[in-house]
GROMACS .gro file of C-alpha atoms in nm:
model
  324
    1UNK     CA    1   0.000   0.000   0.000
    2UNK     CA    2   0.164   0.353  -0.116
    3UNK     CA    3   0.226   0.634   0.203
    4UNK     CA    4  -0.038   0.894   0.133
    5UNK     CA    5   0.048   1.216   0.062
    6UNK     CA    6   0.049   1.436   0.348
    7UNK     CA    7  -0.103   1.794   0.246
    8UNK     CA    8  -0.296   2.072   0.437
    9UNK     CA    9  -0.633   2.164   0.324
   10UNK     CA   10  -0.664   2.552   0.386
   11UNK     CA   11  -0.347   2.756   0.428
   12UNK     CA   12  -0.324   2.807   0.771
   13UNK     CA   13  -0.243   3.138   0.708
   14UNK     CA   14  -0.585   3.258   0.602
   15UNK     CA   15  -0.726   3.071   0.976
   16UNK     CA   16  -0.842   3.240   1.286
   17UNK     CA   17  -0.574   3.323   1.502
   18UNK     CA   18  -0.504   3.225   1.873
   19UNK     CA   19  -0.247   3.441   1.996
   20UNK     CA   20  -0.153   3.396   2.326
   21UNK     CA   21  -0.003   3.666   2.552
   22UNK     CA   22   0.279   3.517   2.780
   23UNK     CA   23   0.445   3.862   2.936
   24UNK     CA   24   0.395   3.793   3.360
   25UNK     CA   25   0.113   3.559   3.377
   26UNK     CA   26  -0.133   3.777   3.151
   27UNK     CA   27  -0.249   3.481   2.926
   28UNK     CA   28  -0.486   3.685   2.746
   29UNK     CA   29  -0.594   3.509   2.402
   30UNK     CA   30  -0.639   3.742   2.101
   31UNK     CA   31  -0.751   3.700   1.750
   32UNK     CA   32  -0.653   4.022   1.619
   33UNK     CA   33  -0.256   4.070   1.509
   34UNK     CA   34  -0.304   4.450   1.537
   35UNK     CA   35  -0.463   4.428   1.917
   36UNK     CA   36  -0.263   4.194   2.022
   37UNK     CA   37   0.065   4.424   1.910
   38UNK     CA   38  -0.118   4.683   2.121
   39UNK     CA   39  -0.213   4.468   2.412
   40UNK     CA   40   0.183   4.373   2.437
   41UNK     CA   41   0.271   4.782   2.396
   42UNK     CA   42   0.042   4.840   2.730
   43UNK     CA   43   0.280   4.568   2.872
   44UNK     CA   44   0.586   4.740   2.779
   45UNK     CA   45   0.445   5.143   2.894
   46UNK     CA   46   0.306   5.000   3.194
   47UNK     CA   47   0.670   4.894   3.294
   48UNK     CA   48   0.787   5.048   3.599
   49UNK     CA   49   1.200   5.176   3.621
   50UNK     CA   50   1.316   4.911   3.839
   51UNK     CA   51   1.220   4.648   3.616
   52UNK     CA   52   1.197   4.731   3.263
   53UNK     CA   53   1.558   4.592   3.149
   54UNK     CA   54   1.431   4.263   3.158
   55UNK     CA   55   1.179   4.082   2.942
   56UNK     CA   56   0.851   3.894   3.161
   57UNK     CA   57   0.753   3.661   2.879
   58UNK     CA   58   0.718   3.321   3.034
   59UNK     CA   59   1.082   3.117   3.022
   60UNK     CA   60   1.246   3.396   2.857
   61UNK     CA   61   1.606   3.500   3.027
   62UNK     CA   62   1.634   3.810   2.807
   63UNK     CA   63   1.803   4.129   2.954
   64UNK     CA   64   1.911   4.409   2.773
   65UNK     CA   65   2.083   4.783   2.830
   66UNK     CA   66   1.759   5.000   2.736
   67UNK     CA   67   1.410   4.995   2.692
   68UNK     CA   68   1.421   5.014   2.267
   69UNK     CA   69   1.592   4.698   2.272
   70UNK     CA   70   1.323   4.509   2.534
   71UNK     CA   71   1.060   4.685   2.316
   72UNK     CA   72   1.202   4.512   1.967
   73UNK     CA   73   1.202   4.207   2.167
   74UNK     CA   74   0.852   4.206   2.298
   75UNK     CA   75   0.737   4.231   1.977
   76UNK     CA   76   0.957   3.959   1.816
   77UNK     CA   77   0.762   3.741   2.088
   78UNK     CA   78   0.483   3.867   1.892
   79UNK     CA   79   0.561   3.780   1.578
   80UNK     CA   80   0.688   3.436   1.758
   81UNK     CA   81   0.342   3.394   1.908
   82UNK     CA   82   0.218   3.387   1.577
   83UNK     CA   83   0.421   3.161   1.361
   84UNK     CA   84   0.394   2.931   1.638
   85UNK     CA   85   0.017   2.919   1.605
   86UNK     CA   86   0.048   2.869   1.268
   87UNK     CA   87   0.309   2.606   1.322
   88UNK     CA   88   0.082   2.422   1.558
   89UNK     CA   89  -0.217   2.445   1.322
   90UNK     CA   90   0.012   2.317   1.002
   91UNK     CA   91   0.121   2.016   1.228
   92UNK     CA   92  -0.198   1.916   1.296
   93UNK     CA   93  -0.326   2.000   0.935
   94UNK     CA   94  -0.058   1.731   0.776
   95UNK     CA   95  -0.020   1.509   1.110
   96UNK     CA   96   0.334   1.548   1.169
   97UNK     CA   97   0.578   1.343   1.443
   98UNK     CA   98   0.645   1.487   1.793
   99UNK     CA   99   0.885   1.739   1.930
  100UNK     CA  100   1.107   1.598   2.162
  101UNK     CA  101   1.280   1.926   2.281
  102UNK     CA  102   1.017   2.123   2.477
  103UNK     CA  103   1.259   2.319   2.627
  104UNK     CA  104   1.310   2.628   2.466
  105UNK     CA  105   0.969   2.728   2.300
  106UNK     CA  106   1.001   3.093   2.391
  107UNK     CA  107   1.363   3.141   2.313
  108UNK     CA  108   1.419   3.379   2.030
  109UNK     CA  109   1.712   3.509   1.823
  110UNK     CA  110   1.964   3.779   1.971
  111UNK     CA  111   1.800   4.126   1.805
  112UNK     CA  112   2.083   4.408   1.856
  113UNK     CA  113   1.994   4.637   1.574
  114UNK     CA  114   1.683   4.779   1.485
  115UNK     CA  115   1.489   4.655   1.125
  116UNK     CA  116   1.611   4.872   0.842
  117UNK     CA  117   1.498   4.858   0.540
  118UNK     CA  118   1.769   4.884   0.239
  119UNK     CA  119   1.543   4.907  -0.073
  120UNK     CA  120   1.713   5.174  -0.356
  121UNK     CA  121   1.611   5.494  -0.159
  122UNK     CA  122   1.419   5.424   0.148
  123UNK     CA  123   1.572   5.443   0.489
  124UNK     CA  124   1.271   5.350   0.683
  125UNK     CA  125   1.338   5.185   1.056
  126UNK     CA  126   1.084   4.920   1.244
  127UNK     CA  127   1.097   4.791   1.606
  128UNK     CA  128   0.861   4.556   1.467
  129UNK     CA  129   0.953   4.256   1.266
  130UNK     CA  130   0.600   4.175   1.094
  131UNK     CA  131   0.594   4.573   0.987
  132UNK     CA  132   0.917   4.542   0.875
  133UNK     CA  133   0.835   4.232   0.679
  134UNK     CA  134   0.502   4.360   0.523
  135UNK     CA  135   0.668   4.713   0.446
  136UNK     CA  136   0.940   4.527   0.211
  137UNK     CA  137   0.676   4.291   0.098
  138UNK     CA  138   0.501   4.667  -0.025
  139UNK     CA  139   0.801   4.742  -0.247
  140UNK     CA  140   0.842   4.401  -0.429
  141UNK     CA  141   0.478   4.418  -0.508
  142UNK     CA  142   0.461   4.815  -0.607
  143UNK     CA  143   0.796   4.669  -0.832
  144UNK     CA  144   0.721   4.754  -1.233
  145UNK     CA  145   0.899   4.603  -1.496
  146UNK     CA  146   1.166   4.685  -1.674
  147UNK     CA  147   1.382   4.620  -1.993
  148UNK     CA  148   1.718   4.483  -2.002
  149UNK     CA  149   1.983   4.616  -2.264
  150UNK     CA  150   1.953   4.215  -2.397
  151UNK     CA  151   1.548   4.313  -2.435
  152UNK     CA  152   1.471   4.112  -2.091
  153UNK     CA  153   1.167   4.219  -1.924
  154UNK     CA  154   1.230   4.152  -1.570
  155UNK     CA  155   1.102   4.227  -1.203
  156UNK     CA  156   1.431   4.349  -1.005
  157UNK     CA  157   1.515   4.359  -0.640
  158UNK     CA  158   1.638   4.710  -0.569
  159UNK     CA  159   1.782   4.570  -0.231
  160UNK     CA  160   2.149   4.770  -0.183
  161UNK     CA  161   2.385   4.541  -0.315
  162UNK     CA  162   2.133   4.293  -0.485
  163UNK     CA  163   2.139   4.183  -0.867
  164UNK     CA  164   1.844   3.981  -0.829
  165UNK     CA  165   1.556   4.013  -1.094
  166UNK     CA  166   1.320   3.807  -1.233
  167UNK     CA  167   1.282   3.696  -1.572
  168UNK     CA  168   0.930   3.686  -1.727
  169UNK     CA  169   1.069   3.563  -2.014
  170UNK     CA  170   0.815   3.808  -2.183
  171UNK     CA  171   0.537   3.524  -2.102
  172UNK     CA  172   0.502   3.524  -1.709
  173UNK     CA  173   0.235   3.801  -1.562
  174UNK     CA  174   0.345   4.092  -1.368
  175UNK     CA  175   0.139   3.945  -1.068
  176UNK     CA  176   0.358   3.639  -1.030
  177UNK     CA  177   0.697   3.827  -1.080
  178UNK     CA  178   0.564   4.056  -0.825
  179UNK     CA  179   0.527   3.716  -0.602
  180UNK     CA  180   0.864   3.566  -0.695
  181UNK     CA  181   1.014   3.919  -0.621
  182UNK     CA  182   0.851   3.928  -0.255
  183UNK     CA  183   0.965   3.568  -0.218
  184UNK     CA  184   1.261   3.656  -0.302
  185UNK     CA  185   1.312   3.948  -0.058
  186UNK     CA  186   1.305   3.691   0.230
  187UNK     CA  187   1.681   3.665   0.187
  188UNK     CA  188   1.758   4.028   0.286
  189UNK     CA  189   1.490   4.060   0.552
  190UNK     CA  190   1.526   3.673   0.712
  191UNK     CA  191   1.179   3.603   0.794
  192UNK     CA  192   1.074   3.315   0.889
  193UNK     CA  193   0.725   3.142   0.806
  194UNK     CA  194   0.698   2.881   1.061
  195UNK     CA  195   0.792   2.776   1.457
  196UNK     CA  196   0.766   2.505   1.608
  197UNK     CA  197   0.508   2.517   1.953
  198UNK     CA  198   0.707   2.305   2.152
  199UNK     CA  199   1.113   2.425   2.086
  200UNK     CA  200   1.032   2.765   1.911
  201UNK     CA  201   1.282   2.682   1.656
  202UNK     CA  202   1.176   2.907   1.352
  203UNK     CA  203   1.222   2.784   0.985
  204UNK     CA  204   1.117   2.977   0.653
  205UNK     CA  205   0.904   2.756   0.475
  206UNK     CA  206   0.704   2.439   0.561
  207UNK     CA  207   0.939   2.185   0.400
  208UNK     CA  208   1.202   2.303   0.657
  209UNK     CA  209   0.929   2.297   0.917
  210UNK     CA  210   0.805   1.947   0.831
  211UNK     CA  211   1.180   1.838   0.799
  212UNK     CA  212   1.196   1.958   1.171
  213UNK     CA  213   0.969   1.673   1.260
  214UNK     CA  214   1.077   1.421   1.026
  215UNK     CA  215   1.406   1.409   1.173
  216UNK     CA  216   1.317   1.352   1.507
  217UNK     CA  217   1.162   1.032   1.407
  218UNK     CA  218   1.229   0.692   1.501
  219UNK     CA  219   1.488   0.519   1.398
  220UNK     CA  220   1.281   0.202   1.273
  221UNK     CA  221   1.101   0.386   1.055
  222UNK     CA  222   1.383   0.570   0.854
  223UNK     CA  223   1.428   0.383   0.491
  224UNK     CA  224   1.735   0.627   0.398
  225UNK     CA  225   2.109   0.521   0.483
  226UNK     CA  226   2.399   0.763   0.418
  227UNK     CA  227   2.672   0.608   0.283
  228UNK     CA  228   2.971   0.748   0.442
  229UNK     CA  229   2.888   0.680   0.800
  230UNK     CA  230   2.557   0.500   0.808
  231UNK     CA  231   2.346   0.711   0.984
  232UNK     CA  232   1.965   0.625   0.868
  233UNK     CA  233   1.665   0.913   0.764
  234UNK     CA  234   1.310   0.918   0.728
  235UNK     CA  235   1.339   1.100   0.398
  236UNK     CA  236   1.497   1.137   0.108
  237UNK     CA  237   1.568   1.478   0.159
  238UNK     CA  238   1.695   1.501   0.499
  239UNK     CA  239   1.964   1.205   0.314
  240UNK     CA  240   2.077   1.458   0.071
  241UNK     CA  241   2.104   1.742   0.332
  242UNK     CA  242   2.319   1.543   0.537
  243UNK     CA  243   2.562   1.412   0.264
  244UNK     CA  244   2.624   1.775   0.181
  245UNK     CA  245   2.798   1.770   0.515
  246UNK     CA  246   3.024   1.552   0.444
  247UNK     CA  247   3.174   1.789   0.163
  248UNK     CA  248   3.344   2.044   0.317
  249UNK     CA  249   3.385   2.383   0.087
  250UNK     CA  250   3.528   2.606   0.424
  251UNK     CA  251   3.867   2.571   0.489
  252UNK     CA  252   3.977   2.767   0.842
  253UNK     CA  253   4.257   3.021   0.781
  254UNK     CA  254   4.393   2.950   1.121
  255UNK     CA  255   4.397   2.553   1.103
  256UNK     CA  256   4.305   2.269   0.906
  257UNK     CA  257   3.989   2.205   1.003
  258UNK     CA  258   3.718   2.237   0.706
  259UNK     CA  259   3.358   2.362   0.751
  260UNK     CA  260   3.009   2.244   0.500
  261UNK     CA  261   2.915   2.629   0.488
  262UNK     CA  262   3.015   2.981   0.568
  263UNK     CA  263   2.791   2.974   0.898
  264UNK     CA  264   3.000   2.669   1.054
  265UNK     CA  265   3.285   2.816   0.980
  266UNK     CA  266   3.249   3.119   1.150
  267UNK     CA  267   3.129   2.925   1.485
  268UNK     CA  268   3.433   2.763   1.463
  269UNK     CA  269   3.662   3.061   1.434
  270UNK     CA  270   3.475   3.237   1.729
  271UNK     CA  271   3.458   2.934   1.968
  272UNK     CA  272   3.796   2.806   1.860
  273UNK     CA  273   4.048   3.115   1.751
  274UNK     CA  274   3.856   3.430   1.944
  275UNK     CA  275   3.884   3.511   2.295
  276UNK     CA  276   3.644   3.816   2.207
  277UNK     CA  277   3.339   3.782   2.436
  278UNK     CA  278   3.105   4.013   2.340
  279UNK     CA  279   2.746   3.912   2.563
  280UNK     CA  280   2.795   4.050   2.906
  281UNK     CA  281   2.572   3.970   3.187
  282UNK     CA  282   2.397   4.272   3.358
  283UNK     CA  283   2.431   4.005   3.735
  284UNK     CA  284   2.810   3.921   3.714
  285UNK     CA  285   3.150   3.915   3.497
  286UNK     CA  286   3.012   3.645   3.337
  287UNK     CA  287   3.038   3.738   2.959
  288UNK     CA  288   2.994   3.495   2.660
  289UNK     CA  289   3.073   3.426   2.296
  290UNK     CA  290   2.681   3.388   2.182
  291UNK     CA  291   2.401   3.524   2.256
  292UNK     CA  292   2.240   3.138   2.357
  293UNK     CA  293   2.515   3.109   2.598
  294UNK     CA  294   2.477   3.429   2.794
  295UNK     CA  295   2.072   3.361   2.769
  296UNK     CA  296   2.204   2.968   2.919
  297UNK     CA  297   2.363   3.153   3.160
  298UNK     CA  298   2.098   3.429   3.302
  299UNK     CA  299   1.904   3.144   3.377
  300UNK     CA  300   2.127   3.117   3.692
  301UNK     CA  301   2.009   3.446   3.781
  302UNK     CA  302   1.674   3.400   3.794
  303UNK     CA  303   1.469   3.243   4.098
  304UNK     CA  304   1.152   3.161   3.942
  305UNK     CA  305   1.378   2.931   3.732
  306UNK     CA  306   1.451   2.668   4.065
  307UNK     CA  307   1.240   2.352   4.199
  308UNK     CA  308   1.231   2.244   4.481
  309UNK     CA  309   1.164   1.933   4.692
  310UNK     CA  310   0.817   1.969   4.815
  311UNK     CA  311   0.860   1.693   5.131
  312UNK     CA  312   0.810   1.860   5.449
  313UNK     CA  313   1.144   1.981   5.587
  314UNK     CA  314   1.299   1.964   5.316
  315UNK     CA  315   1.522   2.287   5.169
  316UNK     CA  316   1.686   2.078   4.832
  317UNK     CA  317   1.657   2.297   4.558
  318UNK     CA  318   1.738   2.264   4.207
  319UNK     CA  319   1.745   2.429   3.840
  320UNK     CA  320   1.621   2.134   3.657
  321UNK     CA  321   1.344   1.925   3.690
  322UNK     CA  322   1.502   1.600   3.646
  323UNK     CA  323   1.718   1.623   3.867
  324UNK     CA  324   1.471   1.689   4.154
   0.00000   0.00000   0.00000
């Protein structure tokens, strides 16, 4: 009997939304994007001086210098909120495999600058990643076309720095150029599409997404085997993005290790050739090389982080559940 085909039947991005607000306890449930930006701005103006350099938002360890930089992160856990919620609704859409790091769910990325956009004259600024991301979406679909000195007409990404266009090969309609072009503009601004509920993890289209999953499954049912050091996959896919790790294109100027891809490489410089520590904690002289490790670390900062033995008499207390 063939495997059927897993597929969603309604984009969950045209479904009611469930966003959930996390900041001290609130758990207030909107179903509005806009009012729910709002609700978390009351959170943030409502802060008081004494504790405004550090973010509320349920297991979140983020501190930061000034209030700009909390208020760019609130709303990241906004937009995280919401790609969640569509995560969870796409998982249950195509029946996807379990999450077996629940962790980390409300960790998000390290967000030091502010959004700018680069588009060929426009300077605009957000502290909000989903305006940011609909105001560049705006300029790839207000894009016209245009005519190559070779007679092309073509839809071009006017991103500083960017030869990008796309070729309508005098055939394809200015409507799904304009679409391609907005697609496209994903690479400058790094949106991502999709999180996963349980880790948070954030991917930028649903095959990653659904890859998430599918490598998490069990071993008995993978029916892929690499074949320079055995390890088994559920799907084809996931094979071919693991044998791509065993070719190594990155070669580190400082020793002979080689790296698959730029981003590897540059982990290993900073963890292996850099004594530059950039994250300082705002507790101690604790400072780290990534962000992840300084948030790793804040946790040991925090009370409302411990557990503890709940026998009478009994004072043992802990940072981890398993090992109460």
């Amino acid at each position: 009997m063939s495997t059927p085909i897993k597929t969603a039947h309604k984009c969950v991005k045209f479904q009611p939304l469930q966003l959930r607000c996390e900041w001290n306890g609130c758990q207030v449930i909107l179903a509005d994007l806009s009012q729910f930006y709002e609700h978390l701005s009351n959170h943030f103006y409502a802060l008081t001086p004494e504790n405004s350099l550090s973010c509320k938002w349920d297991n979140c360890t983020f501190v930061c210098q000034n209030g700009v930089d909390l208020f760019r992160h609130l709303n990241f856990h906004g937009y995280h909120t919401k790609i969640k919620w569509w995560g969870l609704l796409c998982h249950q859409e195509i029946q996807l495999g379990e999450c077996h790091n629940p962790n980390n769910r409300n960790m998000i990325p390290e967000l030091p600058h502010s959004f700018k956009c680069q588009w060929s004259d426009c300077s605009m600024v957000f502290e909000n990643a989903d305006q940011f991301f609909i105001h560049v979406y705006d300029h790839a679909v207000l894009s016209e076309k245009e005519v190559l000195e070779n007679g092309k007409i073509v839809f071009s990404c006017h991103w500083t720095g960017c030869k990008y266009y796309y070729d309508t090969q005098g055939k394809t309609s200015a409507c799904v150029a304009r679409s391609k072009l907005k697609d496209h503009t994903r690479s400058h601004t790094k949106e991502k599409c999709y999180a996963c509920p349980w880790c948070g993890n954030l991917y930028v289209n649903k095959t990653k997404f659904t890859d998430h999953f599918d490598r998490q499954a069990a071993e008995e049912t993978h029916s892929f085997q690499c074949t320079h050091c055995s390890r088994t996959f559920l799907t084809e896919r996931i094979l071919k993005d693991h044998m791509r790790q065993h070719v190594n294109h990155y070669k580190c100027p400082k020793c002979e290790m080689t790296c698959p891809n730029p981003s590897s490489l540059k982990h290993h410089i900073r963890y292996k050739h850099s004594d530059e520590r950039p994250y300082a904690c705002s507790y101690c002289p604790y400072k780290s090389k990534e962000p992840y490790d300084l948030q790793v670390h804040a946790t040991f900062h925090r009370n409302d982080l411990l557990y503890k033995c709940h026998v009478k008499d009994c004072d043992y207390v802990v940072r981890s559940l398993q090992n109460l």
